Amino acid sequence: MPLDPALNSLGFAKAPAETRVVVAMSGGVDSSVVAAMLKEEGYDVVGVTLQLYDHGAALARKGACCAGRDIHDARRVAERMGFPHYVLDYESVFREAVIEEFADSYLGGATPVPCIRCNERVKFRDLMEVARDLGADCMATGHYIRRETGPHGAELHRAADPSRDQSYFLFSTTREQLDYLRFPLGGFASKAETRALAAQHGLPVADKPDSQDICFVPSGNYAAVIEKLRPGAAEPGEIVHLDGRVLGRHDGVLRYTVGQRRGLGIGGLEEPLFVIRLDAERRQVIVGPREALLTRSIRLREVNWLGDGPLDGEREILARVRSTREPVPALLRPAGPDAEVELLSPEEGVAPGQACVFYATEGTRVLGGGWIAGTVRAAG
């Protein structure tokens, strides 16, 4: 929908100089460019960075987010562009709202997505309250997703660049939050456009690499982080075939994920085997052939609906079950406060703890999503 000429670029009927916007600055190139763009347009920009975990230990880390080096970089961008910048200590909040659940989920046999919880419980809840306290008209982030005004209010849409789209990680954004949020990079054609703007503004982060892995998990070693948080929790158990055969031993279910093939420690078998599910209560890793990974039906909890009208009947949607997968045709059915999704073509490696995100069958609109609580295999 074209922008009303009576409104500024953020959708307010007043001059940019009279519009205060808080920019959530992670210290990376994306949020830095958002802040620089808005400052250049004349907005009253205030940058805020959250310190989410140990400042000192993170200084030497590459690929970290919201820690030592990133805080320093965000401050340098603010100084360069001439707007105020604040750092808020959210270590305890982040640990309680994100890290603790991450550890417990893995120990429970699930495969969590802490980046979604961080957006939901910290950035789009607590930080938004800070923005309101600062008198901001809205809060802007560097996420690659679009907010558009539809006939019934603000809508969430996939980014113009499919390779950068972050809608999977933002499915739990509420309608109230969406009214207040802005995503200036969602319409960009590519990341190259973002970096070009960073260079044009002379930002010190123009060539900074994108963050990798989960911010508080060095080198993707989830098990090491969980063992530090829950000493002695990685109990050994059996590796069991779907047919009941015990094939070997493991050092803790937290070291395995649904769909994993390599590193199972059960070599010498004729058929390739994959992790089909994790039974934390019995301390078992259940393995089987690849076809056993196919999932037809998914049970969801904590469903967030962003579509028009109530979710009160079966709907055709496109469903995305992993951030790296393309959405596929599915049927969405409400089940009390929860929901069920039937995949019209079975998908591999659908794991409890991940998210299932809903999209409209036509266009780019995000309709919401939920957390995967359980699955029904396509065969047997």
mmCIF file of C-alpha atoms in Angstrom, residues 42-259:
data_model
loop_
_atom_site.group_PDB
_atom_site.id
_atom_site.type_symbol
_atom_site.label_atom_id
_atom_site.label_comp_id
_atom_site.label_asym_id
_atom_site.label_seq_id
_atom_site.Cartn_x
_atom_site.Cartn_y
_atom_site.Cartn_z
ATOM 1 C CA GLY A 42 15.782 14.318 10.266
ATOM 2 C CA TYR A 43 14.131 12.109 12.878
ATOM 3 C CA ASP A 44 14.760 12.533 16.596
ATOM 4 C CA VAL A 45 16.766 9.300 16.966
ATOM 5 C CA VAL A 46 17.715 7.661 20.265
ATOM 6 C CA GLY A 47 19.883 4.542 20.134
ATOM 7 C CA VAL A 48 19.534 1.842 22.799
ATOM 8 C CA THR A 49 21.716 -1.246 23.163
ATOM 9 C CA LEU A 50 21.027 -4.064 25.581
ATOM 10 C CA GLN A 51 23.934 -5.736 27.328
ATOM 11 C CA LEU A 52 22.643 -9.287 27.411
ATOM 12 C CA TYR A 53 25.550 -11.192 28.902
ATOM 13 C CA ASP A 54 29.041 -10.729 30.333
ATOM 14 C CA HIS A 55 30.591 -7.598 28.859
ATOM 15 C CA GLY A 56 34.235 -8.443 29.479
ATOM 16 C CA ALA A 57 34.188 -12.067 28.380
ATOM 17 C CA ALA A 58 32.539 -11.127 25.111
ATOM 18 C CA LEU A 59 35.103 -8.523 24.058
ATOM 19 C CA ALA A 60 37.323 -11.126 22.424
ATOM 20 C CA ARG A 61 34.437 -13.020 20.854
ATOM 21 C CA LYS A 62 33.753 -12.832 17.133
ATOM 22 C CA GLY A 63 30.174 -13.118 15.953
ATOM 23 C CA ALA A 64 28.691 -12.106 19.293
ATOM 24 C CA CYS A 65 25.612 -9.934 19.671
ATOM 25 C CA CYS A 66 24.783 -7.310 22.258
ATOM 26 C CA ALA A 67 28.056 -7.814 24.125
ATOM 27 C CA GLY A 68 31.388 -6.024 24.547
ATOM 28 C CA ARG A 69 32.578 -5.269 21.019
ATOM 29 C CA ASP A 70 29.069 -4.704 19.735
ATOM 30 C CA ILE A 71 28.265 -2.198 22.463
ATOM 31 C CA HIS A 72 31.441 -0.329 21.549
ATOM 32 C CA ASP A 73 30.512 -0.352 17.847
ATOM 33 C CA ALA A 74 26.974 0.892 18.502
ATOM 34 C CA ARG A 75 28.360 3.766 20.555
ATOM 35 C CA ARG A 76 30.772 4.703 17.741
ATOM 36 C CA VAL A 77 27.921 4.810 15.215
ATOM 37 C CA ALA A 78 25.891 7.076 17.508
ATOM 38 C CA GLU A 79 28.865 9.403 17.926
ATOM 39 C CA ARG A 80 29.433 9.433 14.177
ATOM 40 C CA MET A 81 25.810 10.342 13.389
ATOM 41 C CA GLY A 82 25.279 12.634 16.391
ATOM 42 C CA PHE A 83 22.426 11.090 18.347
ATOM 43 C CA PRO A 84 22.210 9.948 21.994
ATOM 44 C CA HIS A 85 22.947 6.312 22.814
ATOM 45 C CA TYR A 86 22.181 4.347 25.960
ATOM 46 C CA VAL A 87 23.373 0.931 27.161
ATOM 47 C CA LEU A 88 21.042 -0.984 29.459
ATOM 48 C CA ASP A 89 22.164 -3.932 31.577
ATOM 49 C CA TYR A 90 19.730 -6.759 30.841
ATOM 50 C CA GLU A 91 21.964 -9.683 31.789
ATOM 51 C CA SER A 92 19.707 -11.046 34.524
ATOM 52 C CA VAL A 93 16.540 -10.569 32.441
ATOM 53 C CA PHE A 94 18.117 -12.308 29.435
ATOM 54 C CA ARG A 95 19.354 -15.196 31.540
ATOM 55 C CA GLU A 96 15.970 -15.762 33.172
ATOM 56 C CA ALA A 97 13.826 -15.199 30.071
ATOM 57 C CA VAL A 98 15.979 -16.889 27.426
ATOM 58 C CA ILE A 99 19.072 -18.811 28.551
ATOM 59 C CA GLU A 100 17.467 -20.816 31.376
ATOM 60 C CA GLU A 101 14.632 -22.008 29.140
ATOM 61 C CA PHE A 102 17.127 -22.844 26.395
ATOM 62 C CA ALA A 103 19.007 -25.166 28.742
ATOM 63 C CA ASP A 104 15.882 -26.802 30.159
ATOM 64 C CA SER A 105 14.420 -27.340 26.666
ATOM 65 C CA TYR A 106 17.520 -29.136 25.434
ATOM 66 C CA LEU A 107 17.614 -31.300 28.546
ATOM 67 C CA GLY A 108 13.955 -32.105 27.906
ATOM 68 C CA GLY A 109 14.738 -33.425 24.428
ATOM 69 C CA ALA A 110 13.526 -30.368 22.496
ATOM 70 C CA THR A 111 15.390 -28.179 19.985
ATOM 71 C CA PRO A 112 14.746 -24.575 21.100
ATOM 72 C CA VAL A 113 15.068 -21.333 19.123
ATOM 73 C CA PRO A 114 16.296 -18.768 21.680
ATOM 74 C CA CYS A 115 16.435 -15.921 19.134
ATOM 75 C CA ILE A 116 12.622 -15.983 18.948
ATOM 76 C CA ARG A 117 12.316 -15.872 22.724
ATOM 77 C CA CYS A 118 14.795 -12.977 22.865
ATOM 78 C CA ASN A 119 12.703 -10.933 20.424
ATOM 79 C CA GLU A 120 9.488 -11.893 22.205
ATOM 80 C CA ARG A 121 10.518 -11.504 25.849
ATOM 81 C CA VAL A 122 13.305 -8.931 25.808
ATOM 82 C CA LYS A 123 13.574 -6.794 22.672
ATOM 83 C CA PHE A 124 9.864 -6.505 21.851
ATOM 84 C CA ARG A 125 8.651 -6.390 25.449
ATOM 85 C CA ASP A 126 11.117 -4.826 27.865
ATOM 86 C CA LEU A 127 12.946 -2.665 25.321
ATOM 87 C CA MET A 128 9.645 -1.431 23.934
ATOM 88 C CA GLU A 129 8.670 -0.283 27.426
ATOM 89 C CA VAL A 130 11.946 1.647 27.588
ATOM 90 C CA ALA A 131 11.140 3.258 24.243
ATOM 91 C CA ARG A 132 7.751 4.382 25.521
ATOM 92 C CA ASP A 133 9.344 5.725 28.708
ATOM 93 C CA LEU A 134 11.679 7.783 26.514
ATOM 94 C CA GLY A 135 8.669 9.339 24.799
ATOM 95 C CA ALA A 136 9.282 7.634 21.460
ATOM 96 C CA ASP A 137 6.536 7.500 18.843
ATOM 97 C CA CYS A 138 7.844 4.139 17.661
ATOM 98 C CA MET A 139 10.744 1.696 17.864
ATOM 99 C CA ALA A 140 12.778 0.658 14.822
ATOM 100 C CA THR A 141 14.952 -2.435 14.391
ATOM 101 C CA GLY A 142 17.308 -3.809 11.765
ATOM 102 C CA HIS A 143 15.243 -6.936 11.070
ATOM 103 C CA TYR A 144 14.569 -7.907 7.482
ATOM 104 C CA ILE A 145 10.789 -8.027 7.512
ATOM 105 C CA ARG A 146 8.087 -5.639 6.349
ATOM 106 C CA ARG A 147 5.303 -3.913 8.237
ATOM 107 C CA GLU A 148 2.503 -2.818 5.941
ATOM 108 C CA THR A 149 -0.811 -1.096 6.607
ATOM 109 C CA GLY A 150 -3.744 -3.246 5.534
ATOM 110 C CA PRO A 151 -7.523 -2.709 5.662
ATOM 111 C CA HIS A 152 -7.619 -3.947 9.271
ATOM 112 C CA GLY A 153 -4.420 -2.330 10.552
ATOM 113 C CA ALA A 154 -0.735 -3.164 10.583
ATOM 114 C CA GLU A 155 0.307 -6.418 8.890
ATOM 115 C CA LEU A 156 3.535 -8.401 8.948
ATOM 116 C CA HIS A 157 5.042 -9.390 5.590
ATOM 117 C CA ARG A 158 8.111 -11.286 4.438
ATOM 118 C CA ALA A 159 11.156 -9.242 3.440
ATOM 119 C CA ALA A 160 11.670 -8.213 -0.166
ATOM 120 C CA ASP A 161 14.928 -10.223 -0.202
ATOM 121 C CA PRO A 162 13.936 -13.874 0.454
ATOM 122 C CA SER A 163 17.514 -14.769 1.410
ATOM 123 C CA ARG A 164 17.442 -12.256 4.301
ATOM 124 C CA ASP A 165 13.845 -12.743 5.423
ATOM 125 C CA GLN A 166 13.570 -13.039 9.232
ATOM 126 C CA SER A 167 9.832 -13.646 9.530
ATOM 127 C CA TYR A 168 10.422 -17.091 11.079
ATOM 128 C CA PHE A 169 12.076 -15.434 14.079
ATOM 129 C CA LEU A 170 9.345 -12.799 14.502
ATOM 130 C CA PHE A 171 6.148 -14.878 14.288
ATOM 131 C CA SER A 172 5.277 -14.203 17.947
ATOM 132 C CA THR A 173 5.141 -10.418 17.460
ATOM 133 C CA THR A 174 1.763 -9.291 18.783
ATOM 134 C CA ARG A 175 -0.636 -6.894 17.109
ATOM 135 C CA GLU A 176 0.019 -4.284 19.799
ATOM 136 C CA GLN A 177 3.781 -4.575 19.268
ATOM 137 C CA LEU A 178 3.362 -4.409 15.499
ATOM 138 C CA ASP A 179 1.517 -1.115 15.816
ATOM 139 C CA TYR A 180 4.581 0.363 17.525
ATOM 140 C CA LEU A 181 7.388 -1.285 15.526
ATOM 141 C CA ARG A 182 9.049 -0.195 12.294
ATOM 142 C CA PHE A 183 11.387 -2.236 10.037
ATOM 143 C CA PRO A 184 13.088 0.139 7.560
ATOM 144 C CA LEU A 185 15.247 -2.582 5.920
ATOM 145 C CA GLY A 186 12.389 -4.917 5.005
ATOM 146 C CA GLY A 187 12.024 -3.493 1.518
ATOM 147 C CA PHE A 188 15.719 -3.614 0.632
ATOM 148 C CA ALA A 189 16.589 -5.780 -2.363
ATOM 149 C CA SER A 190 19.756 -7.222 -0.813
ATOM 150 C CA LYS A 191 22.253 -6.989 2.044
ATOM 151 C CA ALA A 192 24.613 -5.292 -0.408
ATOM 152 C CA GLU A 193 22.251 -2.299 -0.385
ATOM 153 C CA THR A 194 22.560 -2.110 3.406
ATOM 154 C CA ARG A 195 26.345 -2.244 3.344
ATOM 155 C CA ALA A 196 26.474 0.388 0.596
ATOM 156 C CA LEU A 197 24.474 2.759 2.798
ATOM 157 C CA ALA A 198 26.760 2.014 5.743
ATOM 158 C CA ALA A 199 29.762 2.963 3.631
ATOM 159 C CA GLN A 200 27.984 6.052 2.297
ATOM 160 C CA HIS A 201 27.399 7.272 5.857
ATOM 161 C CA GLY A 202 30.956 6.421 6.857
ATOM 162 C CA LEU A 203 29.858 3.995 9.546
ATOM 163 C CA PRO A 204 32.688 2.083 11.270
ATOM 164 C CA VAL A 205 30.693 -1.167 10.969
ATOM 165 C CA ALA A 206 30.252 -1.063 7.182
ATOM 166 C CA ASP A 207 32.375 -4.184 6.643
ATOM 167 C CA LYS A 208 31.571 -5.921 9.914
ATOM 168 C CA PRO A 209 30.663 -9.609 9.425
ATOM 169 C CA ASP A 210 27.179 -10.804 10.275
ATOM 170 C CA SER A 211 26.762 -12.452 13.667
ATOM 171 C CA GLN A 212 26.939 -16.238 13.609
ATOM 172 C CA ASP A 213 25.235 -18.934 15.680
ATOM 173 C CA ILE A 214 23.298 -18.170 18.846
ATOM 174 C CA CYS A 215 24.832 -15.132 20.544
ATOM 175 C CA PHE A 216 25.592 -16.818 23.877
ATOM 176 C CA VAL A 217 26.764 -20.148 22.389
ATOM 177 C CA PRO A 218 30.430 -19.961 21.302
ATOM 178 C CA SER A 219 31.153 -21.878 18.073
ATOM 179 C CA GLY A 220 27.745 -23.542 18.147
ATOM 180 C CA ASN A 221 28.729 -25.882 21.006
ATOM 181 C CA TYR A 222 25.332 -26.090 22.687
ATOM 182 C CA ALA A 223 26.263 -29.037 24.890
ATOM 183 C CA ALA A 224 29.169 -27.187 26.523
ATOM 184 C CA VAL A 225 26.974 -24.221 27.421
ATOM 185 C CA ILE A 226 24.200 -26.408 28.828
ATOM 186 C CA GLU A 227 26.626 -28.481 30.901
ATOM 187 C CA LYS A 228 27.985 -25.256 32.378
ATOM 188 C CA LEU A 229 24.461 -24.093 33.231
ATOM 189 C CA ARG A 230 23.284 -27.502 34.482
ATOM 190 C CA PRO A 231 26.329 -29.378 35.844
ATOM 191 C CA GLY A 232 25.847 -33.139 35.818
ATOM 192 C CA ALA A 233 22.613 -32.952 33.845
ATOM 193 C CA ALA A 234 23.996 -34.758 30.779
ATOM 194 C CA GLU A 235 23.152 -38.292 31.833
ATOM 195 C CA PRO A 236 24.202 -41.224 29.609
ATOM 196 C CA GLY A 237 21.679 -43.602 28.078
ATOM 197 C CA GLU A 238 20.882 -45.907 25.190
ATOM 198 C CA ILE A 239 20.735 -45.395 21.446
ATOM 199 C CA VAL A 240 17.704 -47.427 20.376
ATOM 200 C CA HIS A 241 16.427 -48.374 16.929
ATOM 201 C CA LEU A 242 12.725 -47.852 16.190
ATOM 202 C CA ASP A 243 12.368 -51.634 16.096
ATOM 203 C CA GLY A 244 13.565 -51.853 19.713
ATOM 204 C CA ARG A 245 17.177 -52.922 19.181
ATOM 205 C CA VAL A 246 19.733 -51.275 21.462
ATOM 206 C CA LEU A 247 22.544 -50.150 19.159
ATOM 207 C CA GLY A 248 24.835 -48.339 21.553
ATOM 208 C CA ARG A 249 25.272 -45.772 24.316
ATOM 209 C CA HIS A 250 25.316 -41.995 24.383
ATOM 210 C CA ASP A 251 26.643 -39.331 26.791
ATOM 211 C CA GLY A 252 23.442 -37.261 27.015
ATOM 212 C CA VAL A 253 20.414 -36.548 24.816
ATOM 213 C CA LEU A 254 21.390 -32.868 24.754
ATOM 214 C CA ARG A 255 24.178 -33.789 22.326
ATOM 215 C CA TYR A 256 21.696 -34.881 19.647
ATOM 216 C CA THR A 257 19.069 -33.232 17.456
ATOM 217 C CA VAL A 258 16.227 -34.630 15.370
ATOM 218 C CA GLY A 259 17.445 -35.407 11.856
#
